[in-house]
Short mmCIF file of C-alpha atoms in Angstrom, two decimals:
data_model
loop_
_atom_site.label_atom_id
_atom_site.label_comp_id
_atom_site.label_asym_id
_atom_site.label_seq_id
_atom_site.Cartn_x
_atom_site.Cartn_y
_atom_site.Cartn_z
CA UNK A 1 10.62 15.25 4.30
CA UNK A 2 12.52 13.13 7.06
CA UNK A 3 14.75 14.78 9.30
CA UNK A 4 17.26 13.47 10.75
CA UNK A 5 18.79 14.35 14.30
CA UNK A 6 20.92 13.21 17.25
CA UNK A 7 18.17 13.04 20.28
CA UNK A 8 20.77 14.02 22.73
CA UNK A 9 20.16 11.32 25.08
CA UNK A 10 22.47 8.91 27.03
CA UNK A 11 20.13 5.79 26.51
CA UNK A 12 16.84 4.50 24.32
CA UNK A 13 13.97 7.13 23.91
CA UNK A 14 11.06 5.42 24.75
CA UNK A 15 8.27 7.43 24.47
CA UNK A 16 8.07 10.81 21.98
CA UNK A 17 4.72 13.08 21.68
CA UNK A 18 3.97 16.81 19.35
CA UNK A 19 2.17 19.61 20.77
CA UNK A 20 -0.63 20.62 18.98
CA UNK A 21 0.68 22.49 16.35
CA UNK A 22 3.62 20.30 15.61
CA UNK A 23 5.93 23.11 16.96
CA UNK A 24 7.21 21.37 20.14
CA UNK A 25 8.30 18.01 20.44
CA UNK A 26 8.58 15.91 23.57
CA UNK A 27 11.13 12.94 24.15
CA UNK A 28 11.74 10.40 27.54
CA UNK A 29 14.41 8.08 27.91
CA UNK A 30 15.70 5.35 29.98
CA UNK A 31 18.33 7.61 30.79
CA UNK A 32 16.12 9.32 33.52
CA UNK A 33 15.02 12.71 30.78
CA UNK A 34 12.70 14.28 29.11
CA UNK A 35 13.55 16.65 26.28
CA UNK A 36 11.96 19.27 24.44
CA UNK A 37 12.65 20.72 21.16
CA UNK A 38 11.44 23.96 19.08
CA UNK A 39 10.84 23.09 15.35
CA UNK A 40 12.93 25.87 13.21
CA UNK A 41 11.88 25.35 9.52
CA UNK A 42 13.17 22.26 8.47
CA UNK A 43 15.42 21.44 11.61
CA UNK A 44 14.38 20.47 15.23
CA UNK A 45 16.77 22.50 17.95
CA UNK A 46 16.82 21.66 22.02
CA UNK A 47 14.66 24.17 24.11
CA UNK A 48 15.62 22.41 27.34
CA UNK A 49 16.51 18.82 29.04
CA UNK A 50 15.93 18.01 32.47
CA UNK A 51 15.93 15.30 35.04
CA UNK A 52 12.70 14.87 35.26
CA UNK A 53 12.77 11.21 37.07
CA UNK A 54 14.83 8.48 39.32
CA UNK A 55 14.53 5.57 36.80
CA UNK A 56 13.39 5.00 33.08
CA UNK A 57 10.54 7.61 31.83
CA UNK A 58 8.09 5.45 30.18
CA UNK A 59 5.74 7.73 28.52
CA UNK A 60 4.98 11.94 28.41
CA UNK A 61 2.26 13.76 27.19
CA UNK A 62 1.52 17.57 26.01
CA UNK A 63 -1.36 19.12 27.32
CA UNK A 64 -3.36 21.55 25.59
CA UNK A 65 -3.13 23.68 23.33
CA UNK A 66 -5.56 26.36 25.37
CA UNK A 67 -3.59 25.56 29.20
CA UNK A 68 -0.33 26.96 28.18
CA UNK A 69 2.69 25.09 27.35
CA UNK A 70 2.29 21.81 30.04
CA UNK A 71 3.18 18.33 29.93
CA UNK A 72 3.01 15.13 31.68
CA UNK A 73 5.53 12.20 32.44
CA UNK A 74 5.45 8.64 34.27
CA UNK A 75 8.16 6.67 35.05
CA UNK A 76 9.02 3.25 36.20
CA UNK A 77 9.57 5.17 39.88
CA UNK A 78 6.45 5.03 40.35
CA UNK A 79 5.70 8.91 40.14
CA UNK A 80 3.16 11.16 37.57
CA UNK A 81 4.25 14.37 37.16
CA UNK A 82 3.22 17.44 35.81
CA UNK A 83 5.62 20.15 33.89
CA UNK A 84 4.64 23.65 33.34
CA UNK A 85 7.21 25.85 31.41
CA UNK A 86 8.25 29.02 32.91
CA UNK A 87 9.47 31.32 30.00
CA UNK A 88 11.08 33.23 32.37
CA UNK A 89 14.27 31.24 32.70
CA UNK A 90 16.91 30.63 29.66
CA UNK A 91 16.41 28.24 27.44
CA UNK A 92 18.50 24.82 27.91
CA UNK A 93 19.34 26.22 31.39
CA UNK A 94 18.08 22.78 33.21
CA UNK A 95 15.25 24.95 34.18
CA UNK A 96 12.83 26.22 31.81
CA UNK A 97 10.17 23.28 33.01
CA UNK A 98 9.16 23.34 36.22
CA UNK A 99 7.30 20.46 38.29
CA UNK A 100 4.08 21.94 39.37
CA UNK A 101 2.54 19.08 40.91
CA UNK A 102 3.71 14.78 41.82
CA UNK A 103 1.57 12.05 42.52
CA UNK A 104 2.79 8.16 43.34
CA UNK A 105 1.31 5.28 42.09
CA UNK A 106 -1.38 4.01 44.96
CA UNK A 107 -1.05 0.63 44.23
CA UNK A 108 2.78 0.64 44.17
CA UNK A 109 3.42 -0.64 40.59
CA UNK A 110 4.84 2.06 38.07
CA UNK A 111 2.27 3.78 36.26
CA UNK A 112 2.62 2.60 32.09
CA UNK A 113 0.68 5.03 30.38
CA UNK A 114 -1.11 8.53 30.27
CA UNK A 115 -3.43 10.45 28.32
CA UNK A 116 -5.29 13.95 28.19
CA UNK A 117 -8.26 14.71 26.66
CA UNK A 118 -9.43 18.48 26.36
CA UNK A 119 -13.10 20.12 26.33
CA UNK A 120 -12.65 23.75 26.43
CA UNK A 121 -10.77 25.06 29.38
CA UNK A 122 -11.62 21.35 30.96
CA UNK A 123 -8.90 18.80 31.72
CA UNK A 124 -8.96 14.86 31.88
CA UNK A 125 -6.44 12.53 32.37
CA UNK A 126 -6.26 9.19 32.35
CA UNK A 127 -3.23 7.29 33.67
CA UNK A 128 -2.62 3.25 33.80
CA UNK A 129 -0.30 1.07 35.90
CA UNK A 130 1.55 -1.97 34.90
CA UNK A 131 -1.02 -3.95 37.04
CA UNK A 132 -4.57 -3.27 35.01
CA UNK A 133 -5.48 0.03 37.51
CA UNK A 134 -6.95 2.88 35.33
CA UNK A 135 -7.30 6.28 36.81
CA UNK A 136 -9.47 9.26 35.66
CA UNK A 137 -8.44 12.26 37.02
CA UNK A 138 -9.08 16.04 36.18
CA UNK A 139 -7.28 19.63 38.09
CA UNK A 140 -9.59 20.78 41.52
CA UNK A 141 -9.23 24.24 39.40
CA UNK A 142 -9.35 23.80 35.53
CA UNK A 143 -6.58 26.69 35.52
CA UNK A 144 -4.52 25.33 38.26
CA UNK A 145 -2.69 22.17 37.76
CA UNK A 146 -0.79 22.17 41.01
CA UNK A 147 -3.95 20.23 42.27
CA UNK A 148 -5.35 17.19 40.76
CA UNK A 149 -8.49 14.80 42.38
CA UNK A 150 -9.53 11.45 41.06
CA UNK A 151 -12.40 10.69 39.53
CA UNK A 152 -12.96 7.23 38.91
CA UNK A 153 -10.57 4.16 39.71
CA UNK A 154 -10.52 0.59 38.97
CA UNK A 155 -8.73 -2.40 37.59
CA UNK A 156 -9.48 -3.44 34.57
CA UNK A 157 -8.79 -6.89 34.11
CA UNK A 158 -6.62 -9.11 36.26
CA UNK A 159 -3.42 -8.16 37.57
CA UNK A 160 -0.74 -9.95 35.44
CA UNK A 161 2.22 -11.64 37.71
CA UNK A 162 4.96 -9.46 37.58
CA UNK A 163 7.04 -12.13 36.17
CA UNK A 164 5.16 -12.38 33.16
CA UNK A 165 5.63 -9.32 30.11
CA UNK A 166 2.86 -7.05 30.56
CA UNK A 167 1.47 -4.01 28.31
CA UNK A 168 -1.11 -1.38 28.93
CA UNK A 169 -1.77 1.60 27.11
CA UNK A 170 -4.32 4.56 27.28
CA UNK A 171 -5.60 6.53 23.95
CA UNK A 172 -8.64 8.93 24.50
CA UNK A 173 -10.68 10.65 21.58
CA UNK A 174 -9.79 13.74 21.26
CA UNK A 175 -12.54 15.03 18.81
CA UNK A 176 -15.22 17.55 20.70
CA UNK A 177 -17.93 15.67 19.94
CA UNK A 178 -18.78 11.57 19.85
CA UNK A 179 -18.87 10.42 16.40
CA UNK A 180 -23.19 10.97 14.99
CA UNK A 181 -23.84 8.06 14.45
CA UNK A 182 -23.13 7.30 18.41
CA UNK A 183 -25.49 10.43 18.84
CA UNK A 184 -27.69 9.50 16.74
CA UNK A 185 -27.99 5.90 18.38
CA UNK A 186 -28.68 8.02 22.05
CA UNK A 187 -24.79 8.71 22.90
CA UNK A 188 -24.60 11.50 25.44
CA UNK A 189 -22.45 14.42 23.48
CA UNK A 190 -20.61 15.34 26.31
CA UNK A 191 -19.93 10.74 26.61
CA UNK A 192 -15.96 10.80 26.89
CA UNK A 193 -14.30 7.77 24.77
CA UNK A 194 -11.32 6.33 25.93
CA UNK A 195 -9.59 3.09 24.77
CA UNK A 196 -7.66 1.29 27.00
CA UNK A 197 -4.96 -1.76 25.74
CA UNK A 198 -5.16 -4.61 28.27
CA UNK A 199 -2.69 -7.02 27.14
CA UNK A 200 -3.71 -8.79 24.33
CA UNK A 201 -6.92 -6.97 24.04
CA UNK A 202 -8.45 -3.33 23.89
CA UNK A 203 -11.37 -2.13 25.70
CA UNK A 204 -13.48 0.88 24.51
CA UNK A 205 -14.63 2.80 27.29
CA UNK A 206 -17.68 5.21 27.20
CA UNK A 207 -19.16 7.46 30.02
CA UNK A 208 -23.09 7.95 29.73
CA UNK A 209 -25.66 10.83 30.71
CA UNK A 210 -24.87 10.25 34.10
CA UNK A 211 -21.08 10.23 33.59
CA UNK A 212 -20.72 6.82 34.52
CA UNK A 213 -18.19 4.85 32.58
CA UNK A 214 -19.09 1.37 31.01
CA UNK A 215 -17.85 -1.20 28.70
CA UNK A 216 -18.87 -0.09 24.93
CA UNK A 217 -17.14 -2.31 23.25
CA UNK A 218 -13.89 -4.54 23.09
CA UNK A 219 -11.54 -5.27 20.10
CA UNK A 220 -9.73 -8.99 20.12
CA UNK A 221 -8.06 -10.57 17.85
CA UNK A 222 -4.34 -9.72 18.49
CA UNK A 223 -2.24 -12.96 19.12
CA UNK A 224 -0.19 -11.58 21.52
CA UNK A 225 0.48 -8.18 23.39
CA UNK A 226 -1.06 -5.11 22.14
CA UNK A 227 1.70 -2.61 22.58
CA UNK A 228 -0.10 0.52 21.70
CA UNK A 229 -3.78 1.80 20.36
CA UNK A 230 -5.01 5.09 18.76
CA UNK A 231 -8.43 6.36 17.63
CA UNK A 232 -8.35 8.41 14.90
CA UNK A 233 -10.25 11.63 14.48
CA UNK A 234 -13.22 12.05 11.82
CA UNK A 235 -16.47 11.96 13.46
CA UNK A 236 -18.40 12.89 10.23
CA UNK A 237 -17.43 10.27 8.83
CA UNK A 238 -20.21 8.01 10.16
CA UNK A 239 -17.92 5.45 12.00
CA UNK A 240 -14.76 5.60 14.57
CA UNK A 241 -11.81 3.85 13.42
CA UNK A 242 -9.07 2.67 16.16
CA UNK A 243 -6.21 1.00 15.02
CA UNK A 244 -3.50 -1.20 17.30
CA UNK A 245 0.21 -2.20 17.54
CA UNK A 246 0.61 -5.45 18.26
CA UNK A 247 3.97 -7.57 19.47
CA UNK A 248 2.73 -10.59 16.82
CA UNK A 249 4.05 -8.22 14.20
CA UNK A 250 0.76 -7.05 13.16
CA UNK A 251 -0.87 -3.35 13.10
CA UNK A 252 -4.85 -3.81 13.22
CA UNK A 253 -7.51 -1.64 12.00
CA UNK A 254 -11.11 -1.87 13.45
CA UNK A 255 -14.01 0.11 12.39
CA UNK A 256 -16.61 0.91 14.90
CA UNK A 257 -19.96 1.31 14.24
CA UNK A 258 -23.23 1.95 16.35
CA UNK A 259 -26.54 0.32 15.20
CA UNK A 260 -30.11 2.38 16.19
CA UNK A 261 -32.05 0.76 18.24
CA UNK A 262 -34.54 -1.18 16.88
CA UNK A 263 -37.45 0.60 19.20
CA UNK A 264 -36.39 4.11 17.95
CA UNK A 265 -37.39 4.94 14.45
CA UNK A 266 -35.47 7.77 12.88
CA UNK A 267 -32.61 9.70 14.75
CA UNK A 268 -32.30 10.69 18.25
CA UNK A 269 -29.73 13.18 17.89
CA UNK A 270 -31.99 16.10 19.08
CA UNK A 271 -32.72 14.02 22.39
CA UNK A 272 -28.93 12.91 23.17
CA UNK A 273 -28.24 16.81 22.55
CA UNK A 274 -30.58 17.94 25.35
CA UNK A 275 -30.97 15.15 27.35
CA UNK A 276 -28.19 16.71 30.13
CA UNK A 277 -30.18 17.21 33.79
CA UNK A 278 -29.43 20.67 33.69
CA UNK A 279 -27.36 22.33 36.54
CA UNK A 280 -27.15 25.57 38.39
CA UNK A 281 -23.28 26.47 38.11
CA UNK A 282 -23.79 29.64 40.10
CA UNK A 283 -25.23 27.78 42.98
CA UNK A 284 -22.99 24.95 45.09
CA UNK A 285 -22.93 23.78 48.74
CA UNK A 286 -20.50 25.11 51.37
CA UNK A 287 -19.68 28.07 48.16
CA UNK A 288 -16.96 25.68 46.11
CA UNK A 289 -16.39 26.09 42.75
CA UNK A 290 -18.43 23.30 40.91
CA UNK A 291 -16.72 20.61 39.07
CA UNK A 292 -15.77 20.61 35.33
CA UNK A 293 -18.23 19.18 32.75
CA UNK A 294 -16.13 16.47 31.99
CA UNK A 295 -15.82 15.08 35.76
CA UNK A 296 -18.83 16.30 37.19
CA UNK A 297 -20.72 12.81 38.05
CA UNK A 298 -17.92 10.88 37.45
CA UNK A 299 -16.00 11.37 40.62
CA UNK A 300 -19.96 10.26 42.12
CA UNK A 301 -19.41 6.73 40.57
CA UNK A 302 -18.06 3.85 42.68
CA UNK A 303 -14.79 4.01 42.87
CA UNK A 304 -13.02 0.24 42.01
CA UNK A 305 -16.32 -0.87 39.52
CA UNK A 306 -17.24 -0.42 36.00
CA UNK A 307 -20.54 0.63 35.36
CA UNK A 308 -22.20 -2.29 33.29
CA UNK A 309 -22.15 -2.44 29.35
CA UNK A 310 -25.21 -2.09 27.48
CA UNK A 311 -26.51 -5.16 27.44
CA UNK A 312 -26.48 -5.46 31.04
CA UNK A 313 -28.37 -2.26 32.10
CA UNK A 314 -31.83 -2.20 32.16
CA UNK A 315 -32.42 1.70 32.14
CA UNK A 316 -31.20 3.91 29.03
CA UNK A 317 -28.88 6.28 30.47
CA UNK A 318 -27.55 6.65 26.78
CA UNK A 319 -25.53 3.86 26.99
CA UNK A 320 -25.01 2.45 23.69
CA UNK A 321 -23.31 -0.71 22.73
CA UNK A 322 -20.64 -0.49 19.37
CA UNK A 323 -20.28 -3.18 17.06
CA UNK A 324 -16.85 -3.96 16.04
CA UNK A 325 -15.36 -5.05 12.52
CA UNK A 326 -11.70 -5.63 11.68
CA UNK A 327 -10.98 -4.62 8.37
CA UNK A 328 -6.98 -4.32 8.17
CA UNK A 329 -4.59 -6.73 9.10
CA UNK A 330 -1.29 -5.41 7.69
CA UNK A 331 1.96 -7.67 8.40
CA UNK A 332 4.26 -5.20 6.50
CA UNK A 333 7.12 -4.85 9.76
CA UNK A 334 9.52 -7.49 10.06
CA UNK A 335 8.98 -8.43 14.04
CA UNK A 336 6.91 -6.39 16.41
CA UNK A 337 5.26 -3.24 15.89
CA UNK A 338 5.19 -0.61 18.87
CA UNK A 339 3.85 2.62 18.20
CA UNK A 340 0.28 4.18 15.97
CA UNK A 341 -0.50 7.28 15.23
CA UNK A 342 -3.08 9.11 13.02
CA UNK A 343 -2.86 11.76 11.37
CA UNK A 344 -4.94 14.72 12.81
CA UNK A 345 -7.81 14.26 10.03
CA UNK A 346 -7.27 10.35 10.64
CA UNK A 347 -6.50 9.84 7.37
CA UNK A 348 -3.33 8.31 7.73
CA UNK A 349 -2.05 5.70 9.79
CA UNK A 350 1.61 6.03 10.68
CA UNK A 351 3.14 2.81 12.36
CA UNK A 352 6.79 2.01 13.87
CA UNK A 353 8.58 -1.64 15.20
CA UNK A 354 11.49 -3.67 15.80
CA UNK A 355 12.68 -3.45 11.90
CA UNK A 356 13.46 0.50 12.54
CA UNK A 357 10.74 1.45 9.83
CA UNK A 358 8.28 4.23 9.94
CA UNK A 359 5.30 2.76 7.58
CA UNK A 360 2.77 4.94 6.64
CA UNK A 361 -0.81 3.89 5.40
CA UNK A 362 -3.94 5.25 3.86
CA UNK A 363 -7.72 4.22 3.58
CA UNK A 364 -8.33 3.37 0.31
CA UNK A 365 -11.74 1.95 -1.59
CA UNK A 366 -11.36 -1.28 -3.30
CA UNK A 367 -14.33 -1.35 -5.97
CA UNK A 368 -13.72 -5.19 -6.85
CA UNK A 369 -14.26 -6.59 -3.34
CA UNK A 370 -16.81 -3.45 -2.77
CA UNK A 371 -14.86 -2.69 0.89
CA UNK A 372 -12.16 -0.42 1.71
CA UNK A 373 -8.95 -1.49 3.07
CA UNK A 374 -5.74 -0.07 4.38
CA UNK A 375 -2.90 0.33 2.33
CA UNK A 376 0.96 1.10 2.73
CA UNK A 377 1.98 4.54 0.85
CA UNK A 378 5.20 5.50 2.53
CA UNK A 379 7.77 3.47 4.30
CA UNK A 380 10.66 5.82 5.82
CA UNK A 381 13.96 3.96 6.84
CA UNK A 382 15.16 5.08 10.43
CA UNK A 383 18.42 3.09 9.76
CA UNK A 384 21.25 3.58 7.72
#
């Protein structure tokens, strides 16, 4: 059931996000705030609205759901923050989220985009400017987030000029494990996936045994500006499926495989499981607390370089290369699409553009052309 509500604020919303449990809801607007609402059966109703930056907040992010009730915004001032809700203070008091911790863009162009990706009590976050420079990122103290270090940083492709329309978005997978049949082709099962939208192309990003990040895989195809990308959730399923937004009108679905090697017979799932160099948490120079699983070797990599794909390293450091196949192109919007989202069994794609429609689309098997295919199954009008 739709439900529909005034958003409260003074100019557009551009960026909304759910907690986990579809309780809370985030929204940022060029009007300089973020707003968060409580879900009360079938209505939404304000917790608080804040402030929260000197110009336009371009995206925000919940964290969690095993940190506590935090989120994340950038805006085009240039700033990250970090918002952690004291339930002390009255609700809609101006008040009830607190900035716990600020960081500027270092290369003075407004960060775009932001993600976090949970393992555990373990944090990650990846941020993106409007130039191409990705940033990994993860708390000094997994329970603290006043303090935040930087893993890895680099630019991804060439800076556009900042006369020309730009777009760059960030999407991690948020599943525990890599799909199998990445771990059965030697994936690391701690490798962290992230996709990253580059203009008119998206990148899949994987980090290896060593934690070093290289190029898994890329997904073209999109005539013009990919606006956003998700990866949907399903690893049993034997494949990952990411699907983009794309300012040609067109909302893309690739399916992402990863071929054995043709040296290794059977399935190397037992090795990628304990292949880790195994480390001594209890014991760490100068007495520091070690790093988090997720960060510990990346924040050893070169900062400014990608490690290199596959196909370019000679060693196996369970780097695996993905082979990419677009399976949906579905022109149902009238004009440009701008947000996807899956659902959280990835299931169902849920899309949104210029023509003020929500369409919603599921994976179903076509037994005539022997391939399945994305379909629409709901199309909700956001306009009277």
């Amino acid at each position: 059931m739709a439900v529909i509500f005034d958003h409260g604020h003074q100019d557009l919303v551009l960026a909304v996000d759910y907690n986990f449990y579809g309780t809370r809801m985030a929204t940022a607007s060029s009007d300089h705030t973020i707003r968060v609402w409580e879900r009360h059966a079938d209505s939404w109703e304000p917790l608080d609205s804040w402030k929260a930056h000197d110009a336009e907040v371009t995206d925000v992010k919940w964290n969690g759901p095993f940190t506590g009730d935090v989120l994340a915004s950038v805006g085009e001032d240039g700033v990250f923050k970090v918002w952690e809700e004291d339930v002390l203070e009255q609700p809609n008091s101006h008040k009830r989220f607190r900035r716990v911790y600020q960081m500027w863009t270092p290369t003075r162009i407004p960060f775009m985009s932001l993600d976090f990706k949970n393992l555990g009590g373990d944090t990650l976050l990846a941020l993106i400017t409007r130039d191409a420079y990705l940033m990994l990122c993860e708390p000094v103290d997994s329970s603290d987030f006043r303090d935040w270090k930087i893993l890895t940083q680099l630019y991804i492709c060439a800076s556009p000029p900042r006369t020309e329309e730009s777009s760059f978005r960030v999407n991690f997978h948020h599943e525990k494990l890599p799909g199998w049949h990445a771990l059965e082709a030697g994936l690391d099962k701690k490798s962290v996936g992230l996709a990253v939208a580059a203009m008119d192309k998206v990148t899949v990003f994987r980090t290896d045994r060593d934690r070093q990040l290289y190029v898994a895989a890329e997904l073209t195809g999109a005539r013009s500006l990919v606006r956003d990308v998700a990866w949907a959730n399903g690893a049993m399923r034997g494949f990952d499926v990411i699907a983009t937004a794309s300012k040609d009108g067109a909302v893309r679905v690739y399916e992402i495989t990863t071929p054995l090697p043709p040296d290794v017979p059977g399935s190397r799932l037992e090795r990628s499981s304990s292949g880790l160099r195994p480390t001594d948490s209890s014991k760490t120079k100068e007495g520091k607390k070690p790093q988090s699983g997720i960060g510990a070797s990346l924040s050893s990599a070169s900062q400014g370089s990608v490690a290199p794909s596959p196909s370019e390293s000679g060693g196996d450091a369970g780097r695996v290369k993905h082979d990419v196949k677009l399976v949906s192109e579905l022109r149902a919007h009238e004009g440009a699409v701008w947000r996807v989202a899956f659902s959280a069994m990835g299931d169902v794609l849920a899309s949104s553009g210029d023509d003020g429609k929500i369409r919603l689309w599921k994976r179903a098997w076509d037994s005539t052309k022997g391939v399945a295919e994305w379909l629409e199954h709901t199309v909700i009008a956001t306009r009277p």
